[in-house]
PDB file of C-alpha atoms in Angstrom:
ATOM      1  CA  UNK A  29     167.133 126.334  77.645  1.00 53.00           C
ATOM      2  CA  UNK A  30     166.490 126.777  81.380  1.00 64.00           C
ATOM      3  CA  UNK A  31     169.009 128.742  83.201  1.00 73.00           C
ATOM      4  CA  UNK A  32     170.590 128.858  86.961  1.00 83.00           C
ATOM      5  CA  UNK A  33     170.784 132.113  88.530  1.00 90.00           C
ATOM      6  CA  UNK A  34     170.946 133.060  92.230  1.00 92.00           C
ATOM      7  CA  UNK A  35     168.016 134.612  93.492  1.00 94.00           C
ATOM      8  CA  UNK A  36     168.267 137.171  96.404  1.00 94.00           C
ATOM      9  CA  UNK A  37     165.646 136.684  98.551  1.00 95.00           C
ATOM     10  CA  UNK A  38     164.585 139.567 101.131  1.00 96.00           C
ATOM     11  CA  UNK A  39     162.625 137.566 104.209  1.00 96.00           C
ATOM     12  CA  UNK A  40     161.398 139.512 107.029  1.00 96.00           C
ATOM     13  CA  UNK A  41     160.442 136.679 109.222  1.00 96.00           C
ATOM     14  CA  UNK A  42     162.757 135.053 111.233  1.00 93.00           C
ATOM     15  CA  UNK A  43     161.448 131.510 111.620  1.00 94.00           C
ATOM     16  CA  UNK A  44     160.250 131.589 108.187  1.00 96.00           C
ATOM     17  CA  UNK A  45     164.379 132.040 107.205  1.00 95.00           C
ATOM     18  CA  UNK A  46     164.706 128.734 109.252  1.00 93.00           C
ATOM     19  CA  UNK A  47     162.050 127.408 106.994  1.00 95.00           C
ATOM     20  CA  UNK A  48     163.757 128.619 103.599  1.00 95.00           C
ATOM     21  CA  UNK A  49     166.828 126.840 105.150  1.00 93.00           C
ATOM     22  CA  UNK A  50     167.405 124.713 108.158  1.00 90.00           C
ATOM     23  CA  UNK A  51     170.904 126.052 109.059  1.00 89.00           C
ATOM     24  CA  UNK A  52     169.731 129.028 109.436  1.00 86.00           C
ATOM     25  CA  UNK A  53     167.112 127.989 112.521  1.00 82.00           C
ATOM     26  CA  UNK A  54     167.767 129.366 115.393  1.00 68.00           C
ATOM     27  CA  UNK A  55     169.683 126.225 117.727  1.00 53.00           C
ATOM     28  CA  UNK A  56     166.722 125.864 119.956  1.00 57.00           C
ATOM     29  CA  UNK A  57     164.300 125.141 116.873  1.00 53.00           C
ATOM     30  CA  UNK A  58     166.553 122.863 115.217  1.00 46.00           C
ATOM     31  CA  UNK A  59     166.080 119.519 117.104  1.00 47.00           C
ATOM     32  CA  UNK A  60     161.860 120.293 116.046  1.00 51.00           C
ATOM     33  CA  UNK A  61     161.791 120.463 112.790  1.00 53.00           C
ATOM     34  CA  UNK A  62     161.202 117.601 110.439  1.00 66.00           C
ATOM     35  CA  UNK A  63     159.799 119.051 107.393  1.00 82.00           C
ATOM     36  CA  UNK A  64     161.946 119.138 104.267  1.00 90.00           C
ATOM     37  CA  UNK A  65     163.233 122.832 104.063  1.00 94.00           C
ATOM     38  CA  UNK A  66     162.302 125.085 100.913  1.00 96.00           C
ATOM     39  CA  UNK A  67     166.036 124.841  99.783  1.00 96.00           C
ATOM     40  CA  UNK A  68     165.432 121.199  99.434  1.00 96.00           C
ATOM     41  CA  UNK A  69     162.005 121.116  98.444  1.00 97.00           C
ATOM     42  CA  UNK A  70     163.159 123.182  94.955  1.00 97.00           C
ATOM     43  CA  UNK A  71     166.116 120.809  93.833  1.00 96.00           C
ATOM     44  CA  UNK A  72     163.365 118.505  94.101  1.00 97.00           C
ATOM     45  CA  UNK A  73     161.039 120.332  92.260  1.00 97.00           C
ATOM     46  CA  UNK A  74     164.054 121.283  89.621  1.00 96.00           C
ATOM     47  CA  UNK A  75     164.364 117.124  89.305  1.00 95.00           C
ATOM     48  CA  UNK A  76     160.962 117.162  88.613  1.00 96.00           C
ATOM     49  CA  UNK A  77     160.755 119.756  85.945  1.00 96.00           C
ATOM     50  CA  UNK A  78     164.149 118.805  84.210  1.00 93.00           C
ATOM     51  CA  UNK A  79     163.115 115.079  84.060  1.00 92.00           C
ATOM     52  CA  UNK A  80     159.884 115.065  83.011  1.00 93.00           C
ATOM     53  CA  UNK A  81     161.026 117.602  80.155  1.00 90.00           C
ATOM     54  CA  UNK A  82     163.677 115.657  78.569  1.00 85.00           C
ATOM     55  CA  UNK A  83     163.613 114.776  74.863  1.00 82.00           C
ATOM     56  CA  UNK A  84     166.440 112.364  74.731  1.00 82.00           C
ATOM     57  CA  UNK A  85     167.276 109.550  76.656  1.00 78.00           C
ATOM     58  CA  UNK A  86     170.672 107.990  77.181  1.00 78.00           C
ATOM     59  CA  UNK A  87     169.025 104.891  78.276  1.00 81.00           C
ATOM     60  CA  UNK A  88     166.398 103.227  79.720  1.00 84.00           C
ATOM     61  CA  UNK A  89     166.711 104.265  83.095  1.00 83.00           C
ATOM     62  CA  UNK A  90     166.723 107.998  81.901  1.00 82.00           C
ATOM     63  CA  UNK A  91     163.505 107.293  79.927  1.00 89.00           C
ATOM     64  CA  UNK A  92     161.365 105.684  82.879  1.00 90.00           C
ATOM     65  CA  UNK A  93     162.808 109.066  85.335  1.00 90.00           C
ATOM     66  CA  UNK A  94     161.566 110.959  82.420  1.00 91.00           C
ATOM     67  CA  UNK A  95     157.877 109.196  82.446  1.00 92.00           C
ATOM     68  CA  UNK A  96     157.742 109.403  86.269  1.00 94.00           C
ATOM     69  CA  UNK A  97     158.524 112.825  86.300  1.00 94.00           C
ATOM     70  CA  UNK A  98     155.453 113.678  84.084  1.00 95.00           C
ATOM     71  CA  UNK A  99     153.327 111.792  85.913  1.00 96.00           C
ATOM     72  CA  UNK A 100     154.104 113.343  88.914  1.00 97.00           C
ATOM     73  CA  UNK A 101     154.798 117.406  87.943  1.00 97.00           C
ATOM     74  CA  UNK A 102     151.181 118.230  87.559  1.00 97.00           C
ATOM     75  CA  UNK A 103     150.108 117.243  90.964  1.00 97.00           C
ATOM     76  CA  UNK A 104     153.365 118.912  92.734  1.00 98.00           C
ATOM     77  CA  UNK A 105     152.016 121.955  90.446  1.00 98.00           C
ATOM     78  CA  UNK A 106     148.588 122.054  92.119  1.00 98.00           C
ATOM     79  CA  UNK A 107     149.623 121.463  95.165  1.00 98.00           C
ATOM     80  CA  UNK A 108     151.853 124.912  94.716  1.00 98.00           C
ATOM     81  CA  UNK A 109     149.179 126.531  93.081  1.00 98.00           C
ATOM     82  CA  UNK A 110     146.359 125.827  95.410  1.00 98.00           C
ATOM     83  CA  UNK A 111     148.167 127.460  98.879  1.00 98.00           C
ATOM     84  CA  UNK A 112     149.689 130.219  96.343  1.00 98.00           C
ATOM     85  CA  UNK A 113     146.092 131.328  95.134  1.00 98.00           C
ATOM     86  CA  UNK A 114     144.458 131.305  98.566  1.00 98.00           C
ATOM     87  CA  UNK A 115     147.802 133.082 100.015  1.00 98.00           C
ATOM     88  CA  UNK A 116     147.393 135.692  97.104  1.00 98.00           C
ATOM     89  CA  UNK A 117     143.766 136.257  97.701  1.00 98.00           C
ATOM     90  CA  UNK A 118     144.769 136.871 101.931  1.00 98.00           C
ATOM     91  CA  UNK A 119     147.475 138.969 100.903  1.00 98.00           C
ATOM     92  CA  UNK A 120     145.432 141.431  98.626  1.00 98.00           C
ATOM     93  CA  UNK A 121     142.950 141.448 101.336  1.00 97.00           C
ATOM     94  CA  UNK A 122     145.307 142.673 104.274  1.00 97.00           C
ATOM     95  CA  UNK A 123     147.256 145.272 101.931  1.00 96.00           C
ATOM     96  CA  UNK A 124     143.543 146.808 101.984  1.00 96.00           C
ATOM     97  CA  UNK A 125     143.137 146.806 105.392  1.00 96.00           C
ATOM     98  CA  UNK A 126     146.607 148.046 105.980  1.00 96.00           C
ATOM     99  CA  UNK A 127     146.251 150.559 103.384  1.00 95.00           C
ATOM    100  CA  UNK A 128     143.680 152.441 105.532  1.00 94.00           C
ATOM    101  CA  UNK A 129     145.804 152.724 108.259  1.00 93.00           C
ATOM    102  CA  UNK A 130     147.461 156.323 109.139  1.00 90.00           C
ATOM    103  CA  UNK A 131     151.114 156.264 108.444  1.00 86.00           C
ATOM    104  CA  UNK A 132     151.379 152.951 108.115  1.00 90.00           C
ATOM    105  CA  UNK A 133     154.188 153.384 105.420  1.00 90.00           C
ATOM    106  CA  UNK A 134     156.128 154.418 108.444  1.00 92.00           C
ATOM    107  CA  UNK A 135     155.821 151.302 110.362  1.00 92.00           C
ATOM    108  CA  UNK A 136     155.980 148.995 106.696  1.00 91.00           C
ATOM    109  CA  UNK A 137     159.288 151.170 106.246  1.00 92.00           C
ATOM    110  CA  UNK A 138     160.771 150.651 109.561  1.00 91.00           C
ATOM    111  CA  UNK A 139     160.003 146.564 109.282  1.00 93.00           C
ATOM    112  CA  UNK A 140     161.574 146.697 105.745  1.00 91.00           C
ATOM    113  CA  UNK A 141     164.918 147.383 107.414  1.00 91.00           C
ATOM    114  CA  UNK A 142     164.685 144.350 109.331  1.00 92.00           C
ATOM    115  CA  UNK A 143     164.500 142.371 106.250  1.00 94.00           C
ATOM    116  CA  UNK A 144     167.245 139.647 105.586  1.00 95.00           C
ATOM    117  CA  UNK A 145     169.032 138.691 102.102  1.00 94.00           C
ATOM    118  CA  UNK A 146     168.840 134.831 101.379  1.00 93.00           C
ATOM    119  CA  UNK A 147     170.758 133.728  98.410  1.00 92.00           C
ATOM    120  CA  UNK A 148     169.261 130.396  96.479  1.00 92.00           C
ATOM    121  CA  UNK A 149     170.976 129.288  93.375  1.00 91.00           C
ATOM    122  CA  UNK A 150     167.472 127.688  91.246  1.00 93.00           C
ATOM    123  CA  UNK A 151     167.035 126.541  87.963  1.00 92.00           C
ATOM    124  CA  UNK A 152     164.494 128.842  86.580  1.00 92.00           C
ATOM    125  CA  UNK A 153     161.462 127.345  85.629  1.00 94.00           C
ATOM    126  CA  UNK A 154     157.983 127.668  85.917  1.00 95.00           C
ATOM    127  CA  UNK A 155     157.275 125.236  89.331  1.00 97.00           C
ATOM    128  CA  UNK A 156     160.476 126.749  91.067  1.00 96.00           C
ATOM    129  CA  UNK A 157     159.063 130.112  89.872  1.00 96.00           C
ATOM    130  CA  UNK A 158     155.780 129.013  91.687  1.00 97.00           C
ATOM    131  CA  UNK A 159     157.376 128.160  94.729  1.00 98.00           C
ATOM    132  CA  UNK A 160     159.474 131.109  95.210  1.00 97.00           C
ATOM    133  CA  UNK A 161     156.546 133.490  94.356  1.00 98.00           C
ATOM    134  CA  UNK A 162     154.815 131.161  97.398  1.00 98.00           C
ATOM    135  CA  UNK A 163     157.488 131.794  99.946  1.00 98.00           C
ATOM    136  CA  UNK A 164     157.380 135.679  99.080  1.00 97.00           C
ATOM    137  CA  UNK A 165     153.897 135.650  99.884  1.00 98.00           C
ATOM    138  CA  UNK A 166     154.283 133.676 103.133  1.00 98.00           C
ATOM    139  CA  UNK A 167     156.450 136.322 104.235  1.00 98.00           C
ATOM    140  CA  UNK A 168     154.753 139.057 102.975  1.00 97.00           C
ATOM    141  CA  UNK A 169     151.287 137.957 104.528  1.00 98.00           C
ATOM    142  CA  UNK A 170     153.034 137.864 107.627  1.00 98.00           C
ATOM    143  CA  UNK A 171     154.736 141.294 107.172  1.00 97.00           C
ATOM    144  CA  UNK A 172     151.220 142.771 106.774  1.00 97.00           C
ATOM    145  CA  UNK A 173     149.944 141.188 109.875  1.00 97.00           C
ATOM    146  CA  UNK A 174     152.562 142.648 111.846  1.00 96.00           C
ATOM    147  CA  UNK A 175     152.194 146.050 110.976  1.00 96.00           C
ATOM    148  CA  UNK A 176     148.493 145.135 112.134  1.00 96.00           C
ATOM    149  CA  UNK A 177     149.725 144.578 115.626  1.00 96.00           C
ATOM    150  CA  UNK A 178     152.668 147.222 115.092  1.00 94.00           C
ATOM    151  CA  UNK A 179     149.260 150.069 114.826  1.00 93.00           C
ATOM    152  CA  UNK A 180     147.310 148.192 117.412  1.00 93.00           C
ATOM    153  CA  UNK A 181     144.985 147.152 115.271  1.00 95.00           C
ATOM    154  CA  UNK A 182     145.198 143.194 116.384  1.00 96.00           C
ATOM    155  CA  UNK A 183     146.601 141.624 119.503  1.00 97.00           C
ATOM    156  CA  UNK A 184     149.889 139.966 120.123  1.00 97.00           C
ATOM    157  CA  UNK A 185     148.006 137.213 120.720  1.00 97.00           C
ATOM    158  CA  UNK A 186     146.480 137.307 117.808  1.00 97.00           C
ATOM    159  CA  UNK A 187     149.139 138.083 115.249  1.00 98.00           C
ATOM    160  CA  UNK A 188     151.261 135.145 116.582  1.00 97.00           C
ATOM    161  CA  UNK A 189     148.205 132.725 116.012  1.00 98.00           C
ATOM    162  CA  UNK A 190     147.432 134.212 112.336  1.00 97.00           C
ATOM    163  CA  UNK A 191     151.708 133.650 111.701  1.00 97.00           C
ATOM    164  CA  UNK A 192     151.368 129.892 113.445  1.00 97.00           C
ATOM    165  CA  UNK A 193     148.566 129.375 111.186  1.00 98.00           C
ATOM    166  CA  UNK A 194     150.671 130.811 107.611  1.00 98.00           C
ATOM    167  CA  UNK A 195     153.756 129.403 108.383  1.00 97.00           C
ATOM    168  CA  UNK A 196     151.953 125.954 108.901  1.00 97.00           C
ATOM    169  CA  UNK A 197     150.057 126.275 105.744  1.00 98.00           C
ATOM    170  CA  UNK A 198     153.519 127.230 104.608  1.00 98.00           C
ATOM    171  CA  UNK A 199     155.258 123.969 105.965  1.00 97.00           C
ATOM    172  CA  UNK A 200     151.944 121.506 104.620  1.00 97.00           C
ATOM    173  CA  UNK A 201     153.359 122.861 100.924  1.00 98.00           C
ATOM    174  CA  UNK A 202     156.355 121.241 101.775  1.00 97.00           C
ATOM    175  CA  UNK A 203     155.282 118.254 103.479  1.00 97.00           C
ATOM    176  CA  UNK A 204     153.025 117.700 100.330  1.00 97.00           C
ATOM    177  CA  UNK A 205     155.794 117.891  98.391  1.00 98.00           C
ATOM    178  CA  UNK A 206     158.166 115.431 100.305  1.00 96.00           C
ATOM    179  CA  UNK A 207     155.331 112.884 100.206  1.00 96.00           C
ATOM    180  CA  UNK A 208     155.109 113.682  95.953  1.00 97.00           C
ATOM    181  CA  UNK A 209     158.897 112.979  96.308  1.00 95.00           C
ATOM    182  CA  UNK A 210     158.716 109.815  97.442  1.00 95.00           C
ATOM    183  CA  UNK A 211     155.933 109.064  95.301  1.00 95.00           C
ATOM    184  CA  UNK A 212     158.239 109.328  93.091  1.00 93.00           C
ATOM    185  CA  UNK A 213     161.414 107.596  93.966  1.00 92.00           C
ATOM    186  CA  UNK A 214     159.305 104.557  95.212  1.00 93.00           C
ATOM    187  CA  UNK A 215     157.740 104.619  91.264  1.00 92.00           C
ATOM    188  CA  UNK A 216     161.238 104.743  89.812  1.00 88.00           C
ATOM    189  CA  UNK A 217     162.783 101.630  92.007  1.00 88.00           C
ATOM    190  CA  UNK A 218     159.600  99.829  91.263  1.00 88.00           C
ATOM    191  CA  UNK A 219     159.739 100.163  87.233  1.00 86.00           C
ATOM    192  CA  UNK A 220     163.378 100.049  87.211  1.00 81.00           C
ATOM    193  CA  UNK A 221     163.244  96.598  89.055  1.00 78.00           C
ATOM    194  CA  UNK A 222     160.514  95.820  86.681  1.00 76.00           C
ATOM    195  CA  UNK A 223     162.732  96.217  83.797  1.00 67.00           C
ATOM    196  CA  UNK A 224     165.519  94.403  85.247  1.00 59.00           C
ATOM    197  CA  UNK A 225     167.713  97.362  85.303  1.00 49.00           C
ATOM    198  CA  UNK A 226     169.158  96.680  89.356  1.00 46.00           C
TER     199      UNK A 226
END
């Protein structure tokens, strides 16, 4: 039986809070952003999940969400688990480099205090799972890169264009996703009008 629990996320990047949930953009980024926010992007993935893994069916309508659903989860899976593996591999890699640094635990302890508390209430299951694991990672990579700069071991320049570059990899994920989503609600009115059910 899956269960709903509220997470408490600790982010470290500011814009990437704004990403986890528009209201909490800053007001000058608001009026930019048009990609489906992570909040949103999980009760779609928990629709997903919960549909495609029903075994009962109060009716016909419930049956064809169910059938669309299964169609549907394993490519929002892969498209999770394909930025997740190459964000895991980047992360291991610059906890190496970082790990070489002199007292860098000083400068990873001061950032640490800067880190925020975002609560999301998810149903737990394995694709949410994925996707919160992914948004940990975004952050963290990004943590790691600015203790880079923090030591002077990369330029300001530079550590804003590797974030630009993770936090857009970050927002494709979603975008992805939004497209799967309609995917899938254009499927559903289709068969559903099919069936005579409107």
């Amino acid at each position: 039986m899956m269960e709903r629990k509220q997470l408490n996320l600790r982010i470290n990047d500011q814009f990437l809070i704004g990403e986890i949930d528009n209201k909490l953009h800053s007001e000058k980024l608001i009026h930019k952003h048009h990609v489906t926010d992570a909040i949103n992007t999980i009760k779609y993935l928990e629709i997903l999940f919960t549909s495609s893994n029903l075994k009962r069916y109060k009716n016909k309508e419930h049956y064809i969400k169910h059938i669309v659903a299964k169609s549907l989860l394993p490519k929002a899976e892969e498209i999770i688990r394909i930025q997740k593996d190459e964000f895991s591999s980047h992360y291991e890699h610059l906890k190496q480099i970082v790990s070489e640094i002199p007292n860098y635990k000083d400068i990873y302890n001061h950032i640490n205090n800067e880190n925020k508390k975002i609560k999301i209430p998810v149903l737990i299951s394995p694709i949410v799972m994925m996707m919160i694991s992914l948004i940990t990672l975004t952050d963290n990579i990004i943590k790691q890169q600015r203790i880079l700069y923090l030591c002077g071991e990369i330029s300001k320049k530079d550590f804003y264009s590797n974030r630009r570059v993770v936090l857009k990899k970050f927002s494709n994920v979603r975008l992805k996703l939004h497209h799967n989503r309609k995917e899938y609600s254009e499927k559903l009115s289709t068969l559903i009008e099919k069936k005579g059910m409107q």
